[in-house]
Amino acid sequence: MLMEKWSTTTIADFRRTLLAWYDQEGRDLPWRHDQDPYHVWVSEIMLQQTQVNTVIPYYQRFMAAFPTVEALAHAAEPDLLKAWQGLGYYSRARNLQRAAQQLVTDYHGQWPRTAVALQDLVGIGPYTACAIASIAFKEVVPAVDGNAFRVFARLLLIDADIAQPKTRQLFFDAIHPIVDPQRPGDFNQAVMDLGSSYMTAKNSDPAHSPVRRFDASYRDNRVLDFPVKTKKPRPKLIPYYGLLVHSPAGDLVVQRTSQQMLTGYWTYPLVTKADLQPDEAPEPTTLAADITAIEQRWAQDYHLAVTFQPLGGQAVSQTYTHQRWQVKLLVAEVSSALDLTYFPGEWVPREQVKALPLPKVQEKMMQRWAKSRSAVNK
């Protein structure tokens, strides 16, 4: 495996150069105004798979709603899910609360102070643990995330595949001696800022980077060769039908169960196309056949007589880590609030649906339905 080796003199020079730049140009972010482990933790969990500019208003609202670990531990789940709505990867919110409850119950409000001990908390992995430990408790450990992979792969010409789990330890061992022992938290945050500015994945600017003289990939004109990463498989396409039913009592919505993705969030009823198709069916069924199957199932299983029509237009699309949902919308208007004794849903006045915890796919379905109604009323 290829990797540059730095002398102790080079390491000391790099630390001074990086931190001098960070002191002048580091981003002013709300969670950096102190070193409170709660603030570091919540921000780092929110920043997983989410851009900084998107996170800032969510972080501020979350802290206003749950200003302490204790407040988060005792929060009602609907309030927690509503505060997280739109950030995606919703298991993060639940894990935050579970870890907060651990801290209150098992640790009596006292934070573990090392990266190793922090990983005993629900949802805290190696990166987040090292970020908290270095920033809040000054432990000299590198926080190895996507930015650190990219920055040090280029600086040191590390050609190990970062998609492989074992590679994290390799990077940890390579970066650990370089972390500034006096300012480990600032060092890690400087690397984050470097990775999001001069050393981005695309359109990087190594010629003007404050650490360009340490950058072996720039020296060798190989910046875009690093980091090495094999491609992930594409998310699996799953066709759905979204069932938009309105009555005088409101819109029909269901709460996702613990056996489903988006647990605890509310959506219009959803059914997969595969669930409508018999296992022995030789080829995919038509839209008309699927609508008939849905109507028959609702009549037989739920005792609900509903007639669906296609809403028309493009299907709503939502991508998750391993799945891409493609949701065709079917609409039904019923003249009275049907009895939901056998159906696991509720009639909610349309203007009140927005107050429920809603995933992004539900927001998209609502927007499409509202746009269709507006077009009809013109």
Tab-separated table of C-alpha atoms in Angstrom:
chain	number	residue	atom	x	y	z
A	1	MET	CA	0.000	0.000	0.000
A	2	LEU	CA	1.162	3.503	-0.918
A	3	MET	CA	1.532	6.100	1.876
A	4	GLU	CA	3.750	9.127	2.502
A	5	LYS	CA	5.627	9.271	5.812
A	6	TRP	CA	6.120	12.583	7.625
A	7	SER	CA	8.974	13.475	9.937
A	8	THR	CA	8.301	14.987	13.337
A	9	THR	CA	9.445	18.335	11.924
A	10	THR	CA	6.944	18.113	9.073
A	11	ILE	CA	4.166	17.123	11.477
A	12	ALA	CA	4.867	20.105	13.726
A	13	ASP	CA	4.967	22.414	10.702
A	14	PHE	CA	1.665	21.008	9.419
A	15	ARG	CA	-0.046	21.509	12.792
A	16	ARG	CA	1.068	25.145	12.967
A	17	THR	CA	0.029	25.843	9.385
A	18	LEU	CA	-3.377	24.170	9.665
A	19	LEU	CA	-4.329	25.741	12.998
A	20	ALA	CA	-3.126	29.216	11.989
A	21	TRP	CA	-5.435	28.996	8.975
A	22	TYR	CA	-8.287	27.674	11.102
A	23	ASP	CA	-7.905	30.496	13.621
A	24	GLN	CA	-8.325	32.999	10.788
A	25	GLU	CA	-10.757	31.216	8.457
A	26	GLY	CA	-12.594	28.564	10.488
A	27	ARG	CA	-16.360	28.537	10.001
A	28	ASP	CA	-18.509	30.280	12.597
A	29	LEU	CA	-21.044	27.561	13.376
A	30	PRO	CA	-23.556	27.665	16.261
A	31	TRP	CA	-22.312	24.415	17.810
A	32	ARG	CA	-18.755	25.775	17.910
A	33	HIS	CA	-19.602	28.628	20.259
A	34	ASP	CA	-18.682	26.370	23.186
A	35	GLN	CA	-17.349	22.858	23.783
A	36	ASP	CA	-20.483	21.458	25.406
A	37	PRO	CA	-20.555	17.705	24.594
A	38	TYR	CA	-24.347	17.847	24.113
A	39	HIS	CA	-23.987	20.524	21.434
A	40	VAL	CA	-21.139	18.669	19.709
A	41	TRP	CA	-23.057	15.397	19.793
A	42	VAL	CA	-26.350	16.698	18.382
A	43	SER	CA	-24.587	18.639	15.622
A	44	GLU	CA	-22.475	15.649	14.601
A	45	ILE	CA	-25.481	13.337	14.431
A	46	MET	CA	-27.383	15.895	12.341
A	47	LEU	CA	-24.400	16.367	10.024
A	48	GLN	CA	-24.359	12.683	9.075
A	49	GLN	CA	-25.484	12.595	5.428
A	50	THR	CA	-26.649	16.231	5.640
A	51	GLN	CA	-25.044	19.507	4.486
A	52	VAL	CA	-23.947	22.113	7.057
A	53	ASN	CA	-26.195	24.871	5.694
A	54	THR	CA	-29.194	22.568	5.927
A	55	VAL	CA	-28.358	21.536	9.487
A	56	ILE	CA	-27.934	25.021	11.016
A	57	PRO	CA	-31.655	25.973	11.291
A	58	TYR	CA	-32.578	22.437	12.379
A	59	TYR	CA	-29.902	22.518	15.069
A	60	GLN	CA	-31.103	25.892	16.347
A	61	ARG	CA	-34.741	24.763	16.496
A	62	PHE	CA	-33.756	21.470	18.130
A	63	MET	CA	-31.775	23.240	20.843
A	64	ALA	CA	-34.650	25.632	21.468
A	65	ALA	CA	-36.997	22.642	21.906
A	66	PHE	CA	-34.571	20.389	23.827
A	67	PRO	CA	-31.910	22.619	25.423
A	68	THR	CA	-30.438	19.912	27.663
A	69	VAL	CA	-29.802	16.180	27.689
A	70	GLU	CA	-32.543	15.873	30.297
A	71	ALA	CA	-35.059	17.692	28.099
A	72	LEU	CA	-34.262	15.365	25.195
A	73	ALA	CA	-34.463	12.270	27.381
A	74	HIS	CA	-37.968	13.178	28.547
A	75	ALA	CA	-39.318	14.528	25.226
A	76	ALA	CA	-42.546	13.107	23.806
A	77	GLU	CA	-41.827	11.089	20.662
A	78	PRO	CA	-44.151	13.144	18.386
A	79	ASP	CA	-42.335	16.334	19.461
A	80	LEU	CA	-38.964	14.713	18.783
A	81	LEU	CA	-39.993	13.427	15.349
A	82	LYS	CA	-41.513	16.782	14.418
A	83	ALA	CA	-38.269	18.566	15.349
A	84	TRP	CA	-36.337	16.115	13.166
A	85	GLN	CA	-38.807	16.243	10.261
A	86	GLY	CA	-37.050	16.849	6.957
A	87	LEU	CA	-33.570	15.763	8.072
A	88	GLY	CA	-34.107	12.159	7.007
A	89	TYR	CA	-32.434	9.048	8.401
A	90	TYR	CA	-35.009	9.152	11.173
A	91	SER	CA	-33.461	6.417	13.305
A	92	ARG	CA	-30.864	9.050	14.243
A	93	ALA	CA	-33.491	10.968	16.224
A	94	ARG	CA	-34.606	7.918	18.163
A	95	ASN	CA	-31.046	6.914	18.911
A	96	LEU	CA	-30.337	10.420	20.179
A	97	GLN	CA	-33.185	10.092	22.655
A	98	ARG	CA	-32.156	6.581	23.713
A	99	ALA	CA	-28.611	7.770	24.366
A	100	ALA	CA	-29.932	10.784	26.278
A	101	GLN	CA	-31.984	8.423	28.435
A	102	GLN	CA	-28.856	6.330	29.024
A	103	LEU	CA	-26.945	9.412	30.126
A	104	VAL	CA	-29.675	10.450	32.545
A	105	THR	CA	-30.469	6.991	33.932
A	106	ASP	CA	-27.221	5.026	33.759
A	107	TYR	CA	-24.629	7.807	33.943
A	108	HIS	CA	-26.537	10.202	36.259
A	109	GLY	CA	-26.032	13.006	33.750
A	110	GLN	CA	-22.255	12.605	33.632
A	111	TRP	CA	-20.723	12.201	30.193
A	112	PRO	CA	-18.142	9.489	29.442
A	113	ARG	CA	-14.954	11.381	28.646
A	114	THR	CA	-13.132	9.073	26.228
A	115	ALA	CA	-13.875	7.982	22.675
A	116	VAL	CA	-13.936	4.335	23.730
A	117	ALA	CA	-16.408	4.923	26.570
A	118	LEU	CA	-18.630	7.195	24.473
A	119	GLN	CA	-19.282	4.338	22.065
A	120	ASP	CA	-21.288	2.599	24.795
A	121	LEU	CA	-24.021	5.162	24.146
A	122	VAL	CA	-26.690	4.196	21.586
A	123	GLY	CA	-26.000	5.494	18.084
A	124	ILE	CA	-22.503	6.823	18.778
A	125	GLY	CA	-19.934	5.249	16.476
A	126	PRO	CA	-16.162	5.716	16.244
A	127	TYR	CA	-16.232	9.020	14.354
A	128	THR	CA	-18.831	10.745	16.538
A	129	ALA	CA	-17.144	9.443	19.698
A	130	CYS	CA	-13.780	10.860	18.608
A	131	ALA	CA	-15.344	14.200	17.630
A	132	ILE	CA	-17.004	14.572	21.055
A	133	ALA	CA	-13.959	13.328	22.972
A	134	SER	CA	-11.511	15.621	21.170
A	135	ILE	CA	-13.670	18.762	21.102
A	136	ALA	CA	-15.360	18.538	24.505
A	137	PHE	CA	-12.763	16.614	26.532
A	138	LYS	CA	-9.457	17.312	24.713
A	139	GLU	CA	-8.684	13.657	24.058
A	140	VAL	CA	-5.978	13.381	21.416
A	141	VAL	CA	-7.782	11.262	18.825
A	142	PRO	CA	-8.530	11.865	15.142
A	143	ALA	CA	-12.161	12.128	14.046
A	144	VAL	CA	-12.140	10.077	10.847
A	145	ASP	CA	-15.123	10.993	8.669
A	146	GLY	CA	-15.484	11.580	4.936
A	147	ASN	CA	-13.533	14.826	5.151
A	148	ALA	CA	-10.640	13.224	7.022
A	149	PHE	CA	-10.561	10.311	4.581
A	150	ARG	CA	-10.331	12.705	1.643
A	151	VAL	CA	-7.898	15.200	3.189
A	152	PHE	CA	-5.383	12.653	4.441
A	153	ALA	CA	-5.722	10.316	1.473
A	154	ARG	CA	-4.552	13.251	-0.655
A	155	LEU	CA	-1.952	14.605	1.745
A	156	LEU	CA	-0.366	11.192	2.366
A	157	LEU	CA	-1.266	9.357	-0.865
A	158	ILE	CA	-3.158	6.652	1.027
A	159	ASP	CA	-4.578	4.393	-1.671
A	160	ALA	CA	-6.582	2.025	0.558
A	161	ASP	CA	-10.266	1.679	-0.384
A	162	ILE	CA	-12.271	3.814	2.055
A	163	ALA	CA	-15.409	1.788	1.306
A	164	GLN	CA	-13.837	-1.115	3.205
A	165	PRO	CA	-14.574	-1.049	6.973
A	166	LYS	CA	-11.023	-2.098	7.884
A	167	THR	CA	-9.644	1.047	6.206
A	168	ARG	CA	-10.922	3.303	9.003
A	169	GLN	CA	-8.395	1.867	11.439
A	170	LEU	CA	-5.612	2.356	8.898
A	171	PHE	CA	-6.484	6.048	8.581
A	172	PHE	CA	-6.904	6.392	12.350
A	173	ASP	CA	-3.400	5.022	12.876
A	174	ALA	CA	-1.950	7.259	10.149
A	175	ILE	CA	-3.587	10.472	11.411
A	176	HIS	CA	-3.251	9.870	15.161
A	177	PRO	CA	0.418	10.980	15.419
A	178	ILE	CA	-0.400	14.129	13.430
A	179	VAL	CA	-3.223	15.382	15.697
A	180	ASP	CA	-2.158	18.432	17.685
A	181	PRO	CA	-1.900	17.304	21.333
A	182	GLN	CA	-2.697	20.771	22.686
A	183	ARG	CA	-5.701	21.458	20.446
A	184	PRO	CA	-7.124	18.125	19.256
A	185	GLY	CA	-10.676	19.426	18.858
A	186	ASP	CA	-9.602	22.434	16.814
A	187	PHE	CA	-7.364	20.177	14.731
A	188	ASN	CA	-10.274	17.881	13.854
A	189	GLN	CA	-12.583	20.798	13.103
A	190	ALA	CA	-9.897	22.381	10.919
A	191	VAL	CA	-9.701	19.150	8.924
A	192	MET	CA	-13.495	19.261	8.522
A	193	ASP	CA	-13.279	22.820	7.197
A	194	LEU	CA	-10.393	21.969	4.898
A	195	GLY	CA	-12.368	19.049	3.457
A	196	SER	CA	-15.386	21.244	2.798
A	197	SER	CA	-13.438	24.092	1.160
A	198	TYR	CA	-10.098	23.600	-0.598
A	199	MET	CA	-10.138	19.811	-0.555
A	200	THR	CA	-13.690	18.952	-1.606
A	201	ALA	CA	-14.587	15.790	-3.488
A	202	LYS	CA	-15.257	17.752	-6.676
A	203	ASN	CA	-14.076	21.174	-7.819
A	204	SER	CA	-11.339	21.265	-5.200
A	205	ASP	CA	-8.808	24.086	-5.151
A	206	PRO	CA	-5.504	22.527	-4.066
A	207	ALA	CA	-3.440	25.307	-5.660
A	208	HIS	CA	-4.736	27.788	-3.075
A	209	SER	CA	-5.030	25.398	-0.143
A	210	PRO	CA	-3.312	26.578	3.032
A	211	VAL	CA	-1.654	23.134	3.276
A	212	ARG	CA	-0.721	22.749	-0.408
A	213	ARG	CA	2.978	22.291	0.355
A	214	PHE	CA	2.089	19.186	2.378
A	215	ASP	CA	-0.235	17.796	-0.324
A	216	ALA	CA	1.481	14.898	-2.087
A	217	SER	CA	-1.452	14.365	-4.464
A	218	TYR	CA	-1.181	17.991	-5.626
A	219	ARG	CA	2.589	17.652	-5.991
A	220	ASP	CA	2.133	14.545	-8.145
A	221	ASN	CA	-0.859	15.959	-10.059
A	222	ARG	CA	-3.075	13.123	-8.791
A	223	VAL	CA	-5.637	14.955	-6.665
A	224	LEU	CA	-8.671	13.297	-8.223
A	225	ASP	CA	-7.172	9.820	-7.727
A	226	PHE	CA	-7.803	10.129	-3.989
A	227	PRO	CA	-9.499	8.903	-1.967
A	228	VAL	CA	-9.914	5.450	-3.479
A	229	LYS	CA	-13.516	4.321	-3.081
A	230	THR	CA	-15.436	1.521	-4.763
A	231	LYS	CA	-18.963	2.469	-5.767
A	232	LYS	CA	-21.917	1.417	-3.670
A	233	PRO	CA	-24.719	-0.532	-5.381
A	234	ARG	CA	-27.608	1.621	-6.515
A	235	PRO	CA	-30.626	1.793	-4.202
A	236	LYS	CA	-33.260	-0.813	-5.087
A	237	LEU	CA	-36.265	0.630	-6.941
A	238	ILE	CA	-39.548	-0.095	-5.115
A	239	PRO	CA	-42.792	0.973	-6.858
A	240	TYR	CA	-45.527	2.137	-4.453
A	241	TYR	CA	-49.040	3.471	-4.667
A	242	GLY	CA	-49.904	6.415	-2.440
A	243	LEU	CA	-53.615	6.384	-1.576
A	244	LEU	CA	-55.001	9.899	-1.156
A	245	VAL	CA	-58.461	9.643	0.403
A	246	HIS	CA	-60.491	12.688	1.452
A	247	SER	CA	-63.811	12.844	3.321
A	248	PRO	CA	-65.720	15.620	5.113
A	249	ALA	CA	-63.739	14.616	8.231
A	250	GLY	CA	-60.395	15.235	6.529
A	251	ASP	CA	-57.608	13.242	4.900
A	252	LEU	CA	-56.927	9.591	5.689
A	253	VAL	CA	-53.474	9.112	7.245
A	254	VAL	CA	-51.665	6.245	8.941
A	255	GLN	CA	-48.806	6.124	11.416
A	256	ARG	CA	-45.854	3.966	10.351
A	257	THR	CA	-45.283	0.987	12.654
A	258	SER	CA	-42.088	-0.230	14.314
A	259	GLN	CA	-41.817	-2.922	11.617
A	260	GLN	CA	-41.671	-0.306	8.845
A	261	MET	CA	-39.237	2.323	7.674
A	262	LEU	CA	-40.061	5.846	8.925
A	263	THR	CA	-41.367	4.437	12.215
A	264	GLY	CA	-43.673	6.834	14.056
A	265	TYR	CA	-44.124	9.222	11.141
A	266	TRP	CA	-47.479	9.811	9.439
A	267	THR	CA	-48.226	9.310	5.750
A	268	TYR	CA	-51.099	8.690	3.407
A	269	PRO	CA	-51.671	4.929	3.102
A	270	LEU	CA	-48.946	3.302	1.004
A	271	VAL	CA	-48.932	-0.086	-0.709
A	272	THR	CA	-46.156	-1.631	-2.776
A	273	LYS	CA	-46.926	-2.795	-6.283
A	274	ALA	CA	-45.244	-6.105	-5.442
A	275	ASP	CA	-47.732	-6.643	-2.609
A	276	LEU	CA	-50.587	-6.507	-5.135
A	277	GLN	CA	-49.054	-8.938	-7.599
A	278	PRO	CA	-49.497	-12.691	-7.079
A	279	ASP	CA	-46.234	-14.567	-6.737
A	280	GLU	CA	-47.067	-16.697	-9.753
A	281	ALA	CA	-47.918	-13.720	-11.998
A	282	PRO	CA	-45.919	-14.127	-15.231
A	283	GLU	CA	-45.524	-10.380	-15.856
A	284	PRO	CA	-46.189	-7.015	-14.145
A	285	THR	CA	-49.816	-6.044	-13.751
A	286	THR	CA	-51.392	-2.958	-15.317
A	287	LEU	CA	-52.393	0.207	-13.471
A	288	ALA	CA	-56.079	-0.661	-13.902
A	289	ALA	CA	-55.529	-4.132	-12.483
A	290	ASP	CA	-53.611	-2.714	-9.516
A	291	ILE	CA	-56.389	-0.226	-8.745
A	292	THR	CA	-58.948	-3.041	-8.847
A	293	ALA	CA	-56.786	-5.117	-6.508
A	294	ILE	CA	-56.475	-2.216	-4.040
A	295	GLU	CA	-60.238	-1.564	-4.072
A	296	GLN	CA	-60.994	-5.260	-3.538
A	297	ARG	CA	-58.508	-5.503	-0.669
A	298	TRP	CA	-59.961	-2.428	1.036
A	299	ALA	CA	-63.467	-3.882	0.692
A	300	GLN	CA	-62.495	-7.334	1.953
A	301	ASP	CA	-59.934	-6.507	4.663
A	302	TYR	CA	-61.091	-3.100	5.890
A	303	HIS	CA	-64.797	-3.043	4.940
A	304	LEU	CA	-64.193	0.202	3.069
A	305	ALA	CA	-65.895	0.881	-0.273
A	306	VAL	CA	-63.579	3.315	-2.043
A	307	THR	CA	-63.115	4.063	-5.746
A	308	PHE	CA	-59.638	5.263	-6.728
A	309	GLN	CA	-58.569	7.275	-9.742
A	310	PRO	CA	-55.007	8.068	-10.879
A	311	LEU	CA	-53.970	11.578	-9.906
A	312	GLY	CA	-51.828	11.765	-13.040
A	313	GLY	CA	-48.428	13.318	-13.548
A	314	GLN	CA	-45.038	11.970	-12.536
A	315	ALA	CA	-44.669	9.563	-9.649
A	316	VAL	CA	-43.288	10.993	-6.411
A	317	SER	CA	-39.709	9.815	-5.901
A	318	GLN	CA	-37.788	9.536	-2.634
A	319	THR	CA	-34.373	7.945	-2.203
A	320	TYR	CA	-33.159	6.279	0.977
A	321	THR	CA	-29.846	4.549	1.658
A	322	HIS	CA	-30.805	1.209	0.124
A	323	GLN	CA	-34.163	1.949	-1.502
A	324	ARG	CA	-35.634	4.361	-4.019
A	325	TRP	CA	-39.383	4.722	-3.653
A	326	GLN	CA	-41.406	5.584	-6.750
A	327	VAL	CA	-44.929	6.454	-5.602
A	328	LYS	CA	-47.819	6.701	-8.071
A	329	LEU	CA	-50.677	8.650	-6.552
A	330	LEU	CA	-54.279	7.455	-6.528
A	331	VAL	CA	-57.033	9.735	-5.253
A	332	ALA	CA	-60.502	9.102	-3.864
A	333	GLU	CA	-63.233	11.419	-2.588
A	334	VAL	CA	-65.827	9.888	-0.261
A	335	SER	CA	-69.047	11.621	0.728
A	336	SER	CA	-68.903	10.651	4.404
A	337	ALA	CA	-66.255	9.756	6.967
A	338	LEU	CA	-66.063	5.996	6.525
A	339	ASP	CA	-65.899	3.786	9.614
A	340	LEU	CA	-62.231	2.967	10.300
A	341	THR	CA	-62.873	0.177	12.813
A	342	TYR	CA	-60.902	-2.281	10.668
A	343	PHE	CA	-58.433	0.172	9.136
A	344	PRO	CA	-55.261	1.268	10.990
A	345	GLY	CA	-55.610	4.950	10.170
A	346	GLU	CA	-57.304	8.186	11.156
A	347	TRP	CA	-59.258	10.990	9.541
A	348	VAL	CA	-57.346	14.212	10.203
A	349	PRO	CA	-58.596	17.639	9.088
A	350	ARG	CA	-56.472	18.683	6.129
A	351	GLU	CA	-55.162	21.834	7.803
A	352	GLN	CA	-54.030	19.760	10.808
A	353	VAL	CA	-52.059	17.134	8.877
A	354	LYS	CA	-49.072	19.483	8.650
A	355	ALA	CA	-48.780	19.503	12.443
A	356	LEU	CA	-48.049	15.757	12.518
A	357	PRO	CA	-44.513	14.371	12.207
A	358	LEU	CA	-44.190	13.880	8.440
A	359	PRO	CA	-41.389	12.297	6.382
A	360	LYS	CA	-40.212	13.946	3.181
A	361	VAL	CA	-42.127	11.515	0.963
A	362	GLN	CA	-45.375	12.577	2.667
A	363	GLU	CA	-44.575	16.253	2.177
A	364	LYS	CA	-44.016	15.579	-1.521
A	365	MET	CA	-47.329	13.700	-1.817
A	366	MET	CA	-49.150	16.556	-0.077
A	367	GLN	CA	-47.597	19.111	-2.415
A	368	ARG	CA	-48.626	17.118	-5.481
A	369	TRP	CA	-52.202	16.709	-4.241
A	370	ALA	CA	-52.492	20.406	-3.369
A	371	LYS	CA	-51.125	21.371	-6.794
A	372	SER	CA	-53.673	19.100	-8.484
A	373	ARG	CA	-56.540	20.612	-6.514
A	374	SER	CA	-55.377	24.122	-7.385
A	375	ALA	CA	-55.293	23.243	-11.085
A	376	VAL	CA	-58.849	21.868	-10.924
A	377	ASN	CA	-60.177	24.967	-9.138
A	378	LYS	CA	-58.731	27.449	-11.649
